[in-house]
Coordinates of N, CA and C and ligand atoms in Angstrom, one line a residue:
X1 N 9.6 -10.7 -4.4 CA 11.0 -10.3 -4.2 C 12.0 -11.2 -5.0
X2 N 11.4 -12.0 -6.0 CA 12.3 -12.7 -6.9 C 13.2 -11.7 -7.3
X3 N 14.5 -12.6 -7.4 CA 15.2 -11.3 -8.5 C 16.3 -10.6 -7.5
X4 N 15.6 -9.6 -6.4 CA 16.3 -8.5 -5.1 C 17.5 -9.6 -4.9
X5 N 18.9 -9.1 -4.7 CA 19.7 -9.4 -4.0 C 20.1 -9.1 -2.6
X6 N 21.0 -9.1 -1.8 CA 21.5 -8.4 -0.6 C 22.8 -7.9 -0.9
X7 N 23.0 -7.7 -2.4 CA 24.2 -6.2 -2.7 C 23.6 -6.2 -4.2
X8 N 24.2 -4.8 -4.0 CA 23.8 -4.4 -5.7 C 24.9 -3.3 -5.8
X9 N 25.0 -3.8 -7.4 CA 26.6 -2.5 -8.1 C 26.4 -2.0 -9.6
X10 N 27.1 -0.8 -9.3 CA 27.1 -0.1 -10.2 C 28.5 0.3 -10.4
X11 N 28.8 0.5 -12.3 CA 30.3 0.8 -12.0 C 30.3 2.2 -11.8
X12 N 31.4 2.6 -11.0 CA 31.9 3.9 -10.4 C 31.8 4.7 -11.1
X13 N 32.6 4.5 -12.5 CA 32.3 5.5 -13.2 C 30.8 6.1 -13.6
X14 N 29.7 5.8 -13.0 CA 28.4 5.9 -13.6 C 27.7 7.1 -12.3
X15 N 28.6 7.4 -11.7 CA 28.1 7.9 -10.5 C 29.1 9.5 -10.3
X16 N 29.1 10.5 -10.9 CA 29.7 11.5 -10.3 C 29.4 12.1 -9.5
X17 N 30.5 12.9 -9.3 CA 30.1 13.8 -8.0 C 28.5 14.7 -8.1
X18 N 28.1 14.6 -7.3 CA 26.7 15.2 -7.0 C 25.4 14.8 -7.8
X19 N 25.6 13.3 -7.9 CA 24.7 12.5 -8.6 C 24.1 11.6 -7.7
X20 N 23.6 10.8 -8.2 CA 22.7 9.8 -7.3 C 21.9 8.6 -8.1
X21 N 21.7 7.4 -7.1 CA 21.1 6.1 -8.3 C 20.8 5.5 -7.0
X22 N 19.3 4.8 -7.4 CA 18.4 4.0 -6.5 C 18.9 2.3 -6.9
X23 N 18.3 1.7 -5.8 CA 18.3 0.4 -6.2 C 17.0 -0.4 -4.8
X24 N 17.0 -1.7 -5.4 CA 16.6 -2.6 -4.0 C 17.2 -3.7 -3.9
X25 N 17.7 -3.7 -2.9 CA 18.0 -4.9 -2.2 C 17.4 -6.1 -1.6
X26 N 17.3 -6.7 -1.1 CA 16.5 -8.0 -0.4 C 17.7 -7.9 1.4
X27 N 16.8 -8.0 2.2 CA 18.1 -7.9 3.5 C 17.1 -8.6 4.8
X28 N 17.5 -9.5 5.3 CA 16.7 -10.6 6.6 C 15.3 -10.9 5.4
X29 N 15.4 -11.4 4.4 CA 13.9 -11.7 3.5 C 13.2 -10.5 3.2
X30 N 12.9 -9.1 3.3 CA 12.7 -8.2 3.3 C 12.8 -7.0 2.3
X31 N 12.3 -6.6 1.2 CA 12.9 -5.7 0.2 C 13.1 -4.3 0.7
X32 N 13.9 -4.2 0.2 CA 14.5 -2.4 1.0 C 15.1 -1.9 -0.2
X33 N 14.3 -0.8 -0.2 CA 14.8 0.6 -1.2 C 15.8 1.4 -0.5
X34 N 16.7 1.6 -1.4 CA 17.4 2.6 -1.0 C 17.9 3.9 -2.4
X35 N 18.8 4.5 -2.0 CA 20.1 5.1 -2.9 C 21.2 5.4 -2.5
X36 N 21.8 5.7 -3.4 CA 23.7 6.0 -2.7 C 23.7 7.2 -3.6
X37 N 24.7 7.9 -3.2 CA 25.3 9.5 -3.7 C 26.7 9.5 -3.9
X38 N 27.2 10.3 -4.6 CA 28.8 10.7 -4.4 C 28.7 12.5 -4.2
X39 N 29.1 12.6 -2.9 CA 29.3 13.6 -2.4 C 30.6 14.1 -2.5
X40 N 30.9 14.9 -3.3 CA 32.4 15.2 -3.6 C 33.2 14.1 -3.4
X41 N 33.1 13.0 -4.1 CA 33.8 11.9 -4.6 C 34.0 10.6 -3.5
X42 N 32.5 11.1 -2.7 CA 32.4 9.7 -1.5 C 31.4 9.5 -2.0
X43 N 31.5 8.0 -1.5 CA 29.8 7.1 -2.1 C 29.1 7.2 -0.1
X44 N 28.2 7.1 -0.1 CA 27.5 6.8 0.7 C 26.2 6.6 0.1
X45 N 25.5 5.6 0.9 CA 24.0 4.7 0.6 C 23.1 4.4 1.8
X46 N 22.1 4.7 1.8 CA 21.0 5.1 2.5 C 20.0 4.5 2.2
X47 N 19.2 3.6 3.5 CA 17.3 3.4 2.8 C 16.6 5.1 2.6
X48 N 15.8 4.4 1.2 CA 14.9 5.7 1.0 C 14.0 5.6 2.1
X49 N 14.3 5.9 3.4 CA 12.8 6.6 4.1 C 13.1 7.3 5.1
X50 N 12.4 8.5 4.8 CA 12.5 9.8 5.8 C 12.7 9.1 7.0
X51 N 13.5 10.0 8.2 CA 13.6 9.6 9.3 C 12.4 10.5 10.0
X52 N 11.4 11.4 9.0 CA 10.3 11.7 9.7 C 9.1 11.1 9.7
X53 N 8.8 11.0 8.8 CA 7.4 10.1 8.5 C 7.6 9.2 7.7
X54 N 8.4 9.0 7.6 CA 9.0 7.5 6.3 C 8.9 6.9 5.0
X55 N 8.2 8.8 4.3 CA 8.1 8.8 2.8 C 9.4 8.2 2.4
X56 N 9.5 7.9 1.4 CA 10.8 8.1 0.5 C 11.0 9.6 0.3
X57 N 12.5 10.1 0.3 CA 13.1 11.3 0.3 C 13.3 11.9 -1.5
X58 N 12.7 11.3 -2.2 CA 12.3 11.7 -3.8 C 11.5 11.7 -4.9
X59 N 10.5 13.0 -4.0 CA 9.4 12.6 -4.7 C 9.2 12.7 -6.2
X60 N 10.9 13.6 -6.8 CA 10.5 13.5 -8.4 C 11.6 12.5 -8.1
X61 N 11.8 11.2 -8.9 CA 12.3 10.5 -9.0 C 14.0 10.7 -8.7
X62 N 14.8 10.1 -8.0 CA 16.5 10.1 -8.1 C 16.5 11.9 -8.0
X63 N 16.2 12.4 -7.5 CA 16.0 13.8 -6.4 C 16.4 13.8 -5.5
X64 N 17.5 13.6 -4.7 CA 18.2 14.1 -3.5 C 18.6 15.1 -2.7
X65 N 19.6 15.5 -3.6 CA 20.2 16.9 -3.3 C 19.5 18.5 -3.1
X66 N 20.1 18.4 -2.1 CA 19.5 20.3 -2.5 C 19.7 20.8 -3.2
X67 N 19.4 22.0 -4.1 CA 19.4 23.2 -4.7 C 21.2 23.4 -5.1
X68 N 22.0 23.4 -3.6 CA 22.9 23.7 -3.9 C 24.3 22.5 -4.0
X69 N 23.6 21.7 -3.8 CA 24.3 20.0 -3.6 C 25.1 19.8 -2.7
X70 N 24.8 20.6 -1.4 CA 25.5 20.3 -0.1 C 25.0 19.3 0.8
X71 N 23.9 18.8 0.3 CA 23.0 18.3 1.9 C 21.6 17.6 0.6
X72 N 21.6 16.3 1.5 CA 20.4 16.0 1.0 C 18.5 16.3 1.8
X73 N 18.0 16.6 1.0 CA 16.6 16.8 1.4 C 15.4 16.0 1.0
X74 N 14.9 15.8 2.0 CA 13.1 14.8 1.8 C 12.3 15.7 1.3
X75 N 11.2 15.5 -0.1 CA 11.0 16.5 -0.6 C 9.5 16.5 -0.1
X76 N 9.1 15.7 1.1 CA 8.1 15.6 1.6 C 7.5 17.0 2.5
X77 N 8.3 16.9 3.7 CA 8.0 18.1 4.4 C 9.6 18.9 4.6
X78 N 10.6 18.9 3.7 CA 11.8 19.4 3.8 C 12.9 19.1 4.5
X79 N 13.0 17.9 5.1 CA 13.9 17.4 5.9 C 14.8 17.6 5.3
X80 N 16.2 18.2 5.9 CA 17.6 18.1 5.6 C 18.5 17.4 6.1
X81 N 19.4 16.9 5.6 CA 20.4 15.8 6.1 C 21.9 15.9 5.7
X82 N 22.6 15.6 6.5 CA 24.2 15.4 6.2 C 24.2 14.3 5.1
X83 N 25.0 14.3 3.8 CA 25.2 13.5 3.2 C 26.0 12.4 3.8
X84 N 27.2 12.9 4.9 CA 28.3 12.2 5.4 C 27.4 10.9 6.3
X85 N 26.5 11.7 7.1 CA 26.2 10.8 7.8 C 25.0 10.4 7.9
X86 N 24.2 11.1 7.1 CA 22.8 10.8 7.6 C 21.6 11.6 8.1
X87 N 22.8 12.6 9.0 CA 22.2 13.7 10.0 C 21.1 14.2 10.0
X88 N 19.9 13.9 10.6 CA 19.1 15.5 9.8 C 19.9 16.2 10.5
X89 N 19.7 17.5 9.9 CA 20.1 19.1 10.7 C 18.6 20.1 10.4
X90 N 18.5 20.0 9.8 CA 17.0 21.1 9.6 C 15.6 20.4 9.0
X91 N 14.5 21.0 9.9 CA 13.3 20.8 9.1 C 12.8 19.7 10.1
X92 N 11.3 18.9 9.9 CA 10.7 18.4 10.7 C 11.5 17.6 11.9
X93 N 12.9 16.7 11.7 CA 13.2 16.0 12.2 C 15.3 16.1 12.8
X94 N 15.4 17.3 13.1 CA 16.5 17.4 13.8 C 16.8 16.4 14.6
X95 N 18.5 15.6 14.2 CA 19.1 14.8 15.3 C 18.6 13.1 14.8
X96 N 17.2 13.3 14.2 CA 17.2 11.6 13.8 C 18.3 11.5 12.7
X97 N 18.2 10.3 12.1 CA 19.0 9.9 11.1 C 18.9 8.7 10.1
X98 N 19.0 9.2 8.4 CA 18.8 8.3 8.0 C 19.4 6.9 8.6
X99 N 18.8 5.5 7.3 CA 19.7 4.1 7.7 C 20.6 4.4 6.7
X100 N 21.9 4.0 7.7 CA 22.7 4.0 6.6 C 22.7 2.6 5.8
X101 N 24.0 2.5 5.0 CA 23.7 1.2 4.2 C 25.2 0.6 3.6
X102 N 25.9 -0.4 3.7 CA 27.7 -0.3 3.5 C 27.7 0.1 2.2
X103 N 28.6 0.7 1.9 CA 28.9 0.8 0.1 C 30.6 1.0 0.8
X104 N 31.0 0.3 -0.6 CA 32.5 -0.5 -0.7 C 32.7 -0.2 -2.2
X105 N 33.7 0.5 -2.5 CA 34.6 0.3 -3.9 C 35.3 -0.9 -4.1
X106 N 34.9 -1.9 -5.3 CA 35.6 -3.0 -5.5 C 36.1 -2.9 -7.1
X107 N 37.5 -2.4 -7.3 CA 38.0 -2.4 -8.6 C 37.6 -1.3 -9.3
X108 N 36.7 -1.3 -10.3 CA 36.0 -0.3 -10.9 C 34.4 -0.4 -10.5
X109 N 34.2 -1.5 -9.3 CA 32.2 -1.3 -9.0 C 32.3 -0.5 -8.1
X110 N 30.9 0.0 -7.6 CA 30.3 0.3 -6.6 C 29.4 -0.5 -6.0
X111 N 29.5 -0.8 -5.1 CA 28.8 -2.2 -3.9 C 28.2 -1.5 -2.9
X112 N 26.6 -2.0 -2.8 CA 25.9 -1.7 -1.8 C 25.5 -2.7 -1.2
X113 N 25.6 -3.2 -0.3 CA 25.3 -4.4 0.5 C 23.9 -3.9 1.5
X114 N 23.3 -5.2 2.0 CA 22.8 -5.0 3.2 C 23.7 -5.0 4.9
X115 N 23.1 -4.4 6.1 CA 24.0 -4.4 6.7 C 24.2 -6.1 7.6
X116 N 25.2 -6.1 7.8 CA 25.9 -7.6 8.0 C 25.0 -8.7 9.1
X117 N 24.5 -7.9 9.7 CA 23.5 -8.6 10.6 C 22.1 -8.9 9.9
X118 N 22.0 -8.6 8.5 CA 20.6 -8.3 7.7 C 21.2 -9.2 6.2
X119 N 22.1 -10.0 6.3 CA 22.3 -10.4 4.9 C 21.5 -11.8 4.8
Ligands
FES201 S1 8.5 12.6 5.5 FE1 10.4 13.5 5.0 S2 10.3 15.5 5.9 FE2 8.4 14.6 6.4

Protein backbone atom coordinates (compact mmCIF):
# COMPACT_ATOMS: atom_id res chain seq x y z
CA UNK A 1 0.00 0.00 0.00
CA UNK A 2 3.14 2.26 -0.35
CA UNK A 3 2.31 5.14 -2.39
CA UNK A 4 -2.14 4.94 -1.83
CA UNK A 5 -3.18 8.10 -0.28
CA UNK A 6 -6.58 8.92 1.56
CA UNK A 7 -7.57 11.55 -1.47
CA UNK A 8 -6.82 11.43 -4.83
CA UNK A 9 -7.37 14.26 -7.80
CA UNK A 10 -7.80 14.75 -11.01
CA UNK A 11 -8.22 18.02 -12.82
CA UNK A 12 -11.84 18.62 -13.72
CA UNK A 13 -11.32 19.31 -16.88
CA UNK A 14 -10.22 15.60 -17.47
CA UNK A 15 -13.55 14.33 -16.65
CA UNK A 16 -16.72 15.14 -18.92
CA UNK A 17 -19.87 14.54 -18.75
CA UNK A 18 -20.57 10.87 -19.07
CA UNK A 19 -17.09 9.73 -18.43
CA UNK A 20 -15.42 8.08 -15.70
CA UNK A 21 -11.74 7.41 -13.97
CA UNK A 22 -10.69 4.90 -11.32
CA UNK A 23 -8.33 5.34 -8.62
CA UNK A 24 -7.13 3.87 -5.09
CA UNK A 25 -7.05 5.22 -2.04
CA UNK A 26 -5.64 4.04 1.24
CA UNK A 27 -8.62 4.70 4.13
CA UNK A 28 -8.43 3.24 8.21
CA UNK A 29 -4.84 1.37 6.57
CA UNK A 30 -6.86 -0.38 4.02
CA UNK A 31 -6.62 0.01 0.05
CA UNK A 32 -9.95 0.79 -1.52
CA UNK A 33 -10.70 0.99 -5.16
CA UNK A 34 -12.99 3.02 -6.32
CA UNK A 35 -14.28 5.52 -9.39
CA UNK A 36 -16.05 8.82 -9.74
CA UNK A 37 -18.33 9.87 -12.86
CA UNK A 38 -19.70 13.10 -14.08
CA UNK A 39 -23.16 12.66 -14.57
CA UNK A 40 -24.39 15.59 -16.47
CA UNK A 41 -21.80 17.75 -14.91
CA UNK A 42 -21.85 16.18 -11.18
CA UNK A 43 -18.97 14.26 -9.89
CA UNK A 44 -19.91 11.54 -7.74
CA UNK A 45 -17.36 8.63 -6.45
CA UNK A 46 -18.03 5.29 -5.38
CA UNK A 47 -16.02 2.01 -4.16
CA UNK A 48 -15.77 -0.34 -7.02
CA UNK A 49 -17.79 -3.24 -5.46
CA UNK A 50 -21.06 -4.45 -6.42
CA UNK A 51 -23.51 -4.13 -3.70
CA UNK A 52 -24.34 -7.74 -4.90
CA UNK A 53 -21.63 -9.98 -4.84
CA UNK A 54 -18.81 -7.52 -4.60
CA UNK A 55 -17.24 -7.83 -8.07
CA UNK A 56 -15.95 -4.70 -9.17
CA UNK A 57 -18.74 -3.02 -11.48
CA UNK A 58 -16.14 -2.94 -14.74
CA UNK A 59 -15.40 -5.74 -16.10
CA UNK A 60 -13.93 -4.11 -19.40
CA UNK A 61 -11.94 -1.71 -17.77
CA UNK A 62 -13.45 2.19 -16.67
CA UNK A 63 -17.05 0.74 -17.96
CA UNK A 64 -19.72 2.17 -15.97
CA UNK A 65 -22.42 3.53 -17.71
CA UNK A 66 -25.12 2.06 -19.51
CA UNK A 67 -25.68 1.90 -23.10
CA UNK A 68 -27.53 4.91 -22.70
CA UNK A 69 -25.54 6.88 -19.99
CA UNK A 70 -28.35 7.26 -17.58
CA UNK A 71 -27.51 4.82 -14.82
CA UNK A 72 -24.64 2.94 -13.95
CA UNK A 73 -24.35 -0.94 -14.33
CA UNK A 74 -22.14 -4.01 -12.75
CA UNK A 75 -21.20 -5.83 -15.70
CA UNK A 76 -21.23 -8.93 -13.60
CA UNK A 77 -24.79 -10.04 -13.26
CA UNK A 78 -26.35 -6.50 -14.44
CA UNK A 79 -26.97 -4.61 -11.51
CA UNK A 80 -28.28 -1.13 -12.11
CA UNK A 81 -27.71 1.93 -10.10
CA UNK A 82 -28.61 5.65 -9.69
CA UNK A 83 -25.60 7.54 -10.52
CA UNK A 84 -26.99 10.31 -7.92
CA UNK A 85 -26.98 8.11 -5.32
CA UNK A 86 -25.82 4.84 -5.54
CA UNK A 87 -29.29 3.25 -5.80
CA UNK A 88 -29.59 -0.06 -7.21
CA UNK A 89 -33.01 0.04 -8.97
CA UNK A 90 -32.79 -3.09 -11.25
CA UNK A 91 -31.25 -6.44 -11.46
CA UNK A 92 -29.84 -8.85 -8.79
CA UNK A 93 -29.81 -6.32 -5.95
CA UNK A 94 -32.81 -3.74 -5.62
CA UNK A 95 -32.63 -1.11 -2.71
CA UNK A 96 -28.91 -1.93 -1.74
CA UNK A 97 -26.48 0.62 -2.47
CA UNK A 98 -23.25 1.40 -3.61
CA UNK A 99 -20.33 3.10 -0.90
CA UNK A 100 -20.37 6.25 -1.61
CA UNK A 101 -17.14 8.22 -1.50
CA UNK A 102 -16.73 12.47 -0.79
CA UNK A 103 -15.62 14.21 -4.02
CA UNK A 104 -15.22 18.05 -3.61
CA UNK A 105 -14.31 20.54 -6.45
CA UNK A 106 -11.24 22.45 -5.33
CA UNK A 107 -10.30 25.29 -8.01
CA UNK A 108 -9.73 23.53 -11.07
CA UNK A 109 -9.15 19.69 -9.14
CA UNK A 110 -11.33 17.03 -8.50
CA UNK A 111 -10.91 15.51 -4.93
CA UNK A 112 -11.78 12.14 -3.77
CA UNK A 113 -11.24 11.63 -0.26
CA UNK A 114 -11.90 8.78 2.04
CA UNK A 115 -14.95 9.02 4.22
CA UNK A 116 -14.04 11.17 7.38
CA UNK A 117 -14.31 8.58 9.95
CA UNK A 118 -11.82 6.27 7.52
CA UNK A 119 -8.97 8.99 6.96
S1 LIG B 1 -21.82 -8.76 -8.65
FE1 LIG B 1 -22.65 -6.98 -9.60
S2 LIG B 1 -24.58 -7.67 -10.32
FE2 LIG B 1 -23.77 -9.42 -9.34
Amino acid sequence: MIGLLNRWQLPVAALAPGQSAKFSLRCAGKAVEGFVVNHEGRFYAYVNRCAHVGTPLDMWPNEFFTDDGRHLICATHGAVYEPETGLCIAGPCPGASLTWLPVAVEGAELVVSCPETER
